[in-house]
Short mmCIF file of C-alpha atoms in Angstrom, two decimals:
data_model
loop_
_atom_site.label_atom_id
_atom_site.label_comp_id
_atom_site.label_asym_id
_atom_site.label_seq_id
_atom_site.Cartn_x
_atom_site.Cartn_y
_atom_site.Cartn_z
CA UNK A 418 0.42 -2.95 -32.32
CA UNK A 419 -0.67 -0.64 -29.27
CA UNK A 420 1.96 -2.85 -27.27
CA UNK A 421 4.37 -3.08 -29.70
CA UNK A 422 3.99 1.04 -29.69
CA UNK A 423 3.95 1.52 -25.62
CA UNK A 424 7.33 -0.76 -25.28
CA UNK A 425 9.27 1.87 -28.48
CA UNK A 426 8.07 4.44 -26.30
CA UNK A 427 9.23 3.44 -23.35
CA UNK A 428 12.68 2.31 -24.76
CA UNK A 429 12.55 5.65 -26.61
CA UNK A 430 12.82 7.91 -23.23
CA UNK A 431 15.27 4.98 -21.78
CA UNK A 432 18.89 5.68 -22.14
CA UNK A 433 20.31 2.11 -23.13
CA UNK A 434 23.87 2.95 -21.79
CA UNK A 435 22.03 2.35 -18.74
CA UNK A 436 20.70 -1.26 -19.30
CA UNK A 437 24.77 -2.27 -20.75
CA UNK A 438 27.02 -4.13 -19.09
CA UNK A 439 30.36 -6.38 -19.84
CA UNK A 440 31.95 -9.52 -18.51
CA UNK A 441 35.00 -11.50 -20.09
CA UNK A 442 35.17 -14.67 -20.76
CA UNK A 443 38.69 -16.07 -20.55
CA UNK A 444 41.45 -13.69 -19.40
CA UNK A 445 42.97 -13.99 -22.61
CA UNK A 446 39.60 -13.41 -24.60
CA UNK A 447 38.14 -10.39 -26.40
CA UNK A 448 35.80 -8.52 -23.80
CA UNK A 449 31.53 -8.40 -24.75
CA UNK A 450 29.78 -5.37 -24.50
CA UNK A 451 25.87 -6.84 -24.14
CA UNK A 452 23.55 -4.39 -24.35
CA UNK A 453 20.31 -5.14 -22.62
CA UNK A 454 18.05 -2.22 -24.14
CA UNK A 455 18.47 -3.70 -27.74
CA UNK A 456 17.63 -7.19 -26.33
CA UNK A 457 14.58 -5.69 -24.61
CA UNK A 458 13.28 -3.92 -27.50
CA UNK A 459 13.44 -7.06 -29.45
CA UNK A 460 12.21 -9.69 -27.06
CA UNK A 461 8.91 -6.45 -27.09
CA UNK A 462 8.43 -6.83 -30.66
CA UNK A 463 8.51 -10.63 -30.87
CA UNK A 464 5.95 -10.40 -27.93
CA UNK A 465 3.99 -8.21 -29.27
CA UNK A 466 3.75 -10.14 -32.68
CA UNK A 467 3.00 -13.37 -30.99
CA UNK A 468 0.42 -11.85 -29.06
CA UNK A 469 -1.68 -9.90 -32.23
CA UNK A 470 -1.53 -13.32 -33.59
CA UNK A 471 -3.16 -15.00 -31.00
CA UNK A 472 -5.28 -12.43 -30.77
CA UNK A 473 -6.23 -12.81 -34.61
CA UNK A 474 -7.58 -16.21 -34.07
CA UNK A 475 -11.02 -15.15 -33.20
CA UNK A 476 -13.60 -17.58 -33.27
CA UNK A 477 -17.00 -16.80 -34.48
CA UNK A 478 -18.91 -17.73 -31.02
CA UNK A 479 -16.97 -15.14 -29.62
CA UNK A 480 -18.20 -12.07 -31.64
CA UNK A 481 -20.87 -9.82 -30.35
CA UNK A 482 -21.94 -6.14 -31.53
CA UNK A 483 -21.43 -3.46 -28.83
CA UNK A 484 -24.48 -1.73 -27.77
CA UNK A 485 -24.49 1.65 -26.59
CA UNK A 486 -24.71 3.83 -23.64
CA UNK A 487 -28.55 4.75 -22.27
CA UNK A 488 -29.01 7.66 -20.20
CA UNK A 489 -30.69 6.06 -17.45
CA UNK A 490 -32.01 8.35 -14.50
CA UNK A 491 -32.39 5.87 -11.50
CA UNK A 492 -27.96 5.93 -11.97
CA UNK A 493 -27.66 9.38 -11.55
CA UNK A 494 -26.60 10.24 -7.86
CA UNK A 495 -29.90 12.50 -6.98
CA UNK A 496 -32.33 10.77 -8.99
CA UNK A 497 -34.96 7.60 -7.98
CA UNK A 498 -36.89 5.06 -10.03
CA UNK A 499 -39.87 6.31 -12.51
CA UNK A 500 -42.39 4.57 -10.58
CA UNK A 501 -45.02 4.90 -13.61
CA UNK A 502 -42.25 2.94 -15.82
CA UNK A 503 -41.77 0.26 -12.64
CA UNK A 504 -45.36 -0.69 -12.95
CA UNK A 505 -45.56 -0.56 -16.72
CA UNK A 506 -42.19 -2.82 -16.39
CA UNK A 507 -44.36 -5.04 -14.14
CA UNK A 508 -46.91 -5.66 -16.65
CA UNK A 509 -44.69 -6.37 -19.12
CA UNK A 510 -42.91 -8.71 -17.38
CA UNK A 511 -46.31 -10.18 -16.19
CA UNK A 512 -47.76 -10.42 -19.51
CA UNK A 513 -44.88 -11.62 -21.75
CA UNK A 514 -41.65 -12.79 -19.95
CA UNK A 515 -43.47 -14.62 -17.16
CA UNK A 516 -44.25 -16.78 -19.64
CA UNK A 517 -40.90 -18.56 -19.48
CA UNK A 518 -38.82 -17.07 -17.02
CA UNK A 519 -38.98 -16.77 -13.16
CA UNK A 520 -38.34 -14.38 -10.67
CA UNK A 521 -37.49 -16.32 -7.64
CA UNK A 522 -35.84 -13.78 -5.26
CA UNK A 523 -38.67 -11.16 -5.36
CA UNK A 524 -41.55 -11.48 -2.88
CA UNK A 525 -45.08 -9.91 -3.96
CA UNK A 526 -44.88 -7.75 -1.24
CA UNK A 527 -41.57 -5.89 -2.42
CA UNK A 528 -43.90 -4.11 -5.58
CA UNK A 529 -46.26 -2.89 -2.41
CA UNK A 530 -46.17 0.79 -2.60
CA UNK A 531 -43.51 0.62 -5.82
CA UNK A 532 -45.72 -0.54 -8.68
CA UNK A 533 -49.20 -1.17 -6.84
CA UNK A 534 -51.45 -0.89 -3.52
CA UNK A 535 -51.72 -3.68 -1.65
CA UNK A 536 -54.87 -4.66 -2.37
CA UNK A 537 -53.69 -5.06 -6.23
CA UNK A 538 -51.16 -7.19 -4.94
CA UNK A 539 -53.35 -9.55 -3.33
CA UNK A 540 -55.25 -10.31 -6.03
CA UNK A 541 -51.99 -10.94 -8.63
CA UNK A 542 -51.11 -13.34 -6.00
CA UNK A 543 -54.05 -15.22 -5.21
CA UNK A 544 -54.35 -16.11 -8.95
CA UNK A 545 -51.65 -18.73 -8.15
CA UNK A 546 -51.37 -21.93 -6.42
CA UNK A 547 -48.95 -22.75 -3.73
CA UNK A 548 -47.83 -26.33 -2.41
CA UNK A 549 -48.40 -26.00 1.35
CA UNK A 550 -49.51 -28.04 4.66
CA UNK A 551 -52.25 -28.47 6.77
CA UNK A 552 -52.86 -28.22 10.10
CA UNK A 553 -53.23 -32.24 9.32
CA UNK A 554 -50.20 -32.56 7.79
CA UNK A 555 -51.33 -33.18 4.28
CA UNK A 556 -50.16 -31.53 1.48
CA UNK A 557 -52.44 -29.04 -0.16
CA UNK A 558 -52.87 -26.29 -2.29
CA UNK A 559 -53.51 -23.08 -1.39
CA UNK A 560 -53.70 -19.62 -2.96
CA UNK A 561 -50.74 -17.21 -2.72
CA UNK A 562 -50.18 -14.66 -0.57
CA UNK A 563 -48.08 -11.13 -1.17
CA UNK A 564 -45.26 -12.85 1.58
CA UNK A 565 -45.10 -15.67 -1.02
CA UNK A 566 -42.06 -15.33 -3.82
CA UNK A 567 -43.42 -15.04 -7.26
CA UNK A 568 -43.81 -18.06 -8.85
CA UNK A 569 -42.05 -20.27 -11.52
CA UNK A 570 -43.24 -21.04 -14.64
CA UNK A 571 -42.14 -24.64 -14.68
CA UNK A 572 -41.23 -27.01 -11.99
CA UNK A 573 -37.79 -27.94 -12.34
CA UNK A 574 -34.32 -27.66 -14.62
CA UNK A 575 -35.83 -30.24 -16.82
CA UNK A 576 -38.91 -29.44 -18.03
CA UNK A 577 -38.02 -25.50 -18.58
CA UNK A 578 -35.43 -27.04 -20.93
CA UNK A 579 -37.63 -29.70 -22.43
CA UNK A 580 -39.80 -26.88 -23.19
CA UNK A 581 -37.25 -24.58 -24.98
CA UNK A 582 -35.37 -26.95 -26.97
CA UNK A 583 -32.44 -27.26 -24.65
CA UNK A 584 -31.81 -23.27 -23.76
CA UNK A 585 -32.52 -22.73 -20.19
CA UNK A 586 -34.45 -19.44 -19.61
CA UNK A 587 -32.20 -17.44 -16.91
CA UNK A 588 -33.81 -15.76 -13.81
CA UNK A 589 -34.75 -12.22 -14.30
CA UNK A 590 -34.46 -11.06 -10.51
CA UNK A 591 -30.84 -10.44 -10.72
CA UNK A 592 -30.42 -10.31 -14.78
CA UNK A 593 -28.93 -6.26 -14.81
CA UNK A 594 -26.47 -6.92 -12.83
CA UNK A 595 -25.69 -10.63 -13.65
CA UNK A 596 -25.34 -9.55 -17.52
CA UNK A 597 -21.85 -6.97 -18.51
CA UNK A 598 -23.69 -3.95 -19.73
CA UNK A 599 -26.36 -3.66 -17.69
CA UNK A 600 -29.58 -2.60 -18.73
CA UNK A 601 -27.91 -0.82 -21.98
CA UNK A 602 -27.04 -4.47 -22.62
CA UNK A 603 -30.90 -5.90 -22.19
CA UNK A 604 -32.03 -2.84 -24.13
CA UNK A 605 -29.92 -3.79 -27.13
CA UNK A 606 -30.62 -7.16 -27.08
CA UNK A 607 -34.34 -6.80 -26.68
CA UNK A 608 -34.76 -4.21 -29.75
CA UNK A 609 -31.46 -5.82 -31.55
CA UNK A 610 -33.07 -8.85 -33.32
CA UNK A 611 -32.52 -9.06 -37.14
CA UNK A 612 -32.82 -10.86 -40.34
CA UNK A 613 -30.34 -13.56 -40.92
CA UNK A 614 -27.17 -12.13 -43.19
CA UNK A 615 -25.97 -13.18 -46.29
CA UNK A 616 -23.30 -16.38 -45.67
CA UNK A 617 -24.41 -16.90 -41.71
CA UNK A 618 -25.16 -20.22 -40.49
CA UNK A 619 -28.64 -20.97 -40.38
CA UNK A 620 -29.85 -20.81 -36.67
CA UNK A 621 -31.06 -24.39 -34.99
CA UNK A 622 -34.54 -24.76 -34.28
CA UNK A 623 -36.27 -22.32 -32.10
CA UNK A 624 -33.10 -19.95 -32.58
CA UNK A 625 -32.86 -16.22 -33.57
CA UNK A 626 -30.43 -14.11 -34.64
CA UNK A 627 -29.40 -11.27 -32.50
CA UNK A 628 -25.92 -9.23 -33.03
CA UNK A 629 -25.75 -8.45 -29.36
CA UNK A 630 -25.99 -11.88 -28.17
CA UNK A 631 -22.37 -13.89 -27.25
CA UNK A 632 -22.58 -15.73 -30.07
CA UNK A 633 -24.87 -14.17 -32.33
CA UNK A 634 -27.82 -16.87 -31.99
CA UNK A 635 -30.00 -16.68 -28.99
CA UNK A 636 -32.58 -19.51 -27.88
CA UNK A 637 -35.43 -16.83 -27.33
CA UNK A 638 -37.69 -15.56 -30.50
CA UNK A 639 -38.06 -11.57 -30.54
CA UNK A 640 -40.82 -11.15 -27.91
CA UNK A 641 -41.64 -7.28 -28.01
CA UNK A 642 -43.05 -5.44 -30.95
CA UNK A 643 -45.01 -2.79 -31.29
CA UNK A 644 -48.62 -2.42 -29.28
CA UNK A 645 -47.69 -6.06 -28.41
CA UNK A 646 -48.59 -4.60 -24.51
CA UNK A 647 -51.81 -2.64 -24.04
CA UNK A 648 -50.37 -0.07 -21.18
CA UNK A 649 -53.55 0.60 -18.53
CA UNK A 650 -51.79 4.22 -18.39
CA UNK A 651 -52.35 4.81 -22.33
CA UNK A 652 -48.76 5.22 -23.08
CA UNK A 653 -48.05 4.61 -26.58
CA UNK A 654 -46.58 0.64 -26.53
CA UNK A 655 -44.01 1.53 -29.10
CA UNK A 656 -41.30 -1.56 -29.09
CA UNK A 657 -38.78 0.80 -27.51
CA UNK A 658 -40.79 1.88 -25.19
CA UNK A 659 -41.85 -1.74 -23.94
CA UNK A 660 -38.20 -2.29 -23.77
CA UNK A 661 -37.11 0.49 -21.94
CA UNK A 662 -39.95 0.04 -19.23
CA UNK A 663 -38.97 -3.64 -18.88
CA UNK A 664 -35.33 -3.17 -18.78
CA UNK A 665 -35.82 -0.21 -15.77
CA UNK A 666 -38.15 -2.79 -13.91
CA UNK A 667 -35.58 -5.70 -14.15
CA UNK A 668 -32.99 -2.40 -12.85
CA UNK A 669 -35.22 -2.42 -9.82
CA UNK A 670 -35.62 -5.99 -9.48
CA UNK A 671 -31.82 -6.26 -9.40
CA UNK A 672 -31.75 -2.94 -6.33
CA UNK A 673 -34.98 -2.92 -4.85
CA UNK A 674 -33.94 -1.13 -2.24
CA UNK A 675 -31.67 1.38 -3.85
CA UNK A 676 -34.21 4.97 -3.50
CA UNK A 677 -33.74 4.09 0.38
CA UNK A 678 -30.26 3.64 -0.19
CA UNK A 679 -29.92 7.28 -1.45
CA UNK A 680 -32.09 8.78 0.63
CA UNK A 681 -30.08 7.19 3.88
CA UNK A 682 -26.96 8.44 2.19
CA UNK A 683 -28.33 11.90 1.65
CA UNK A 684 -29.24 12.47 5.62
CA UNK A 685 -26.24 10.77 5.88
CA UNK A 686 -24.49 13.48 4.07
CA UNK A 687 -26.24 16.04 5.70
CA UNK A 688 -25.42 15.06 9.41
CA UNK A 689 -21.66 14.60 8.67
CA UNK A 690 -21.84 17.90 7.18
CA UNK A 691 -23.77 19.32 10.36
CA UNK A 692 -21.43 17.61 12.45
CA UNK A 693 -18.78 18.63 10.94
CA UNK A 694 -19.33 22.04 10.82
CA UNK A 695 -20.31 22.50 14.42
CA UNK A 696 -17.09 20.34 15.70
CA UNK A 697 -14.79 22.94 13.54
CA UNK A 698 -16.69 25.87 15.25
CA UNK A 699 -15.78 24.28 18.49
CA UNK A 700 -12.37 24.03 18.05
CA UNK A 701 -12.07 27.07 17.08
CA UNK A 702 -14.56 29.07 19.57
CA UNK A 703 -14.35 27.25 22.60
CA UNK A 704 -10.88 25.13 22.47
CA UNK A 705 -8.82 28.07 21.25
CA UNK A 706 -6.85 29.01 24.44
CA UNK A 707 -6.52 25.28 25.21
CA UNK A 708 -4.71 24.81 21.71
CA UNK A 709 -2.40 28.21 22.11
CA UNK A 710 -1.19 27.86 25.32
CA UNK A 711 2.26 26.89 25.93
CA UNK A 712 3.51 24.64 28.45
CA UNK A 713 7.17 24.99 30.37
CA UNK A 714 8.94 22.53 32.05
CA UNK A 715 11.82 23.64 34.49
CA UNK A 716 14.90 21.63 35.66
CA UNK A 717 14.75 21.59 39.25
CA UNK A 718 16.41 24.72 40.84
CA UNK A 719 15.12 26.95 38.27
CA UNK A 720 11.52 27.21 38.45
CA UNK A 721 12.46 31.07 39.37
CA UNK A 722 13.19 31.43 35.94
CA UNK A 723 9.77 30.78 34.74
CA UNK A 724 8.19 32.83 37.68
CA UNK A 725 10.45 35.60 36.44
CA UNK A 726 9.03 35.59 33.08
CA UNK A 727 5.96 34.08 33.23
CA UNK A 728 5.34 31.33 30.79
CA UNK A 729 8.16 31.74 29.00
CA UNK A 730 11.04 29.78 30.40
CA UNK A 731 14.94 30.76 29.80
CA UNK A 732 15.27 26.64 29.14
CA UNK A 733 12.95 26.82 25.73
CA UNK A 734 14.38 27.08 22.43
CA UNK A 735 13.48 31.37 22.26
CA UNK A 736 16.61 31.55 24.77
CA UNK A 737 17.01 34.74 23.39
CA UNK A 738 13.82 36.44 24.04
CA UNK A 739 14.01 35.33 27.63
CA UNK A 740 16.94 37.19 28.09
CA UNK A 741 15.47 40.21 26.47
CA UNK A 742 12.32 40.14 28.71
CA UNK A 743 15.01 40.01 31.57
CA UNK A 744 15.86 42.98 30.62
CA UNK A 745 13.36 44.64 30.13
CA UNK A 746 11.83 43.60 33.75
CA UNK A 747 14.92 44.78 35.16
CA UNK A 748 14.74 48.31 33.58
#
């Protein structure tokens, strides 16, 4: 219907005398007036009917509910990561998503100085094994190191979907930005699960059913509820809160560099403006005789002209003043 309205409107400011034409057919034969407004505004409504009935047929994989709009502050222009909710994030991550799904694009070392101290850092990755050589050549185990990526939770493809009853779990290092929505999106659909409605399909083993998953039924089981995370910091683990501190650590997972990004684009900011300023100042302070001057150019044989009155020659476009300084110098 909105298409249906924008072409009436458009045809409505139109004037169809405009879009007529005529032709004859035989010499002898009545002449046609065809009018190409009228055949516009109906080929616009037969469009526009074929395409709300296509867009009718909606098929029930296809629904999802909208979530809504967070006000993040690591988006706003002059604003950085919570660091206290990055390492809260990092324990939640480390304590219940870790379980099944894998970070591999983020070193230990990238949480050094963001969520922990070095030393911390250390010790969460020396609790894992890592295939490795010898100086022998022999493969060995070893434990990990911060310059190590964080580990998997299972080997391959296979056995993470062996484990899950077909569903792949998804990488989390790049999930905000990988997902439309965001982290509004991953905050919905961590605090959206629900009981099944009246007249739904009955999920498929290990299913839920989450509204603000493509599709409705998601391969993961509600994870977060409340005080299912014992914060070291004492926050109150409310499920929203778990949520929210997860979703703002996956944010930084996704732009772990982004608080340098800022900052760069703040000096940035501040040198152009410097810059900026002082080059105006120039111009005007130092290069204003050099941009008021004018320069004359004499035909040969009357460079007395110019000498006569200065820099003003009688061959410019002011023909008139020269004479009136002529004048004047001869009075």
């Amino acid at each position: 219907m909105t298409l249906l309205n924008q072409c009436s409107r458009l045809l409505a400011r139109t004037n169809l005398r405009n879009f007529s034409t005529r032709f004859n057919i035989p010499k002898s034969g009545p002449k046609i007036r065809y009018n190409y407004g009228a055949v516009g505004l109906l080929g616009a409504a037969v469009f526009s009917m074929g395409a709300a009935l296509v867009d009718g047929q909606i098929s029930a994989d296809e629904l999802e509910l909208g979530h809504a709009h967070m006000h993040w502050e690591f988006n706003e222009l002059f604003k950085s990561y919570d660091h206290k909710a990055l390492r809260r994030g990092f324990q939640v991550y480390k304590e219940v998503c870790q379980a099944c799904h894998s970070m591999q694009y983020l070193y230990w070392r990238m949480h050094v100085d963001v969520t922990h101290d070095v030393d911390t850092m250390k010790q969460f990755a020396a609790e894992y094994q890592y295939p490795d050589v010898d100086d022998e050549g022999n493969n060995i185990m070893r434990a990990g190191d911060i310059q190590d990526f964080m580990p998997a939770p299972y080997e391959n493809e296979i056995k993470a979907r062996l484990a899950n009853n077909g569903a792949l779990p998804p990488d989390l290092s790049l999930i905000t930005i990988a997902r439309e929505g965001g982290s509004d999106y991953l905050f919905a659909l961590l605090n959206g699960y629900e009981d099944l409605p009246a007249g739904a399909a009955e999920p498929g083993e290990g299913q839920a059913y989450n509204p603000y998953f493509h599709g409705y039924y998601i391969g993961m089981a509600q994870q977060i509820y409340n005080e299912s995370v014992d914060y070291e910091d004492g926050t109150i683990p409310y499920a929203s809160q778990i949520a929210k501190d997860v979703c703002e650590y996956l944010a930084w997972t996704s732009h772990p560099y982004m608080d340098e990004s800022k900052l760069y684009g703040m000096k940035a900011l501040a040198s152009i403006t410097l810059f900026g300023t002082a080059m105006y100042l120039l111009m005007r302070v130092k290069r204003s005789h050099m941009r008021l001057r004018q320069l004359a150019f004499a035909v040969p044989g009357k460079e007395k002209s110019i000498a006569a009155n200065g820099n003003v020659s009688s061959l410019s476009k002011y023909k008139q003043v020269d004479e009136m300084l002529d004048r004047a110098a001869r009075k």
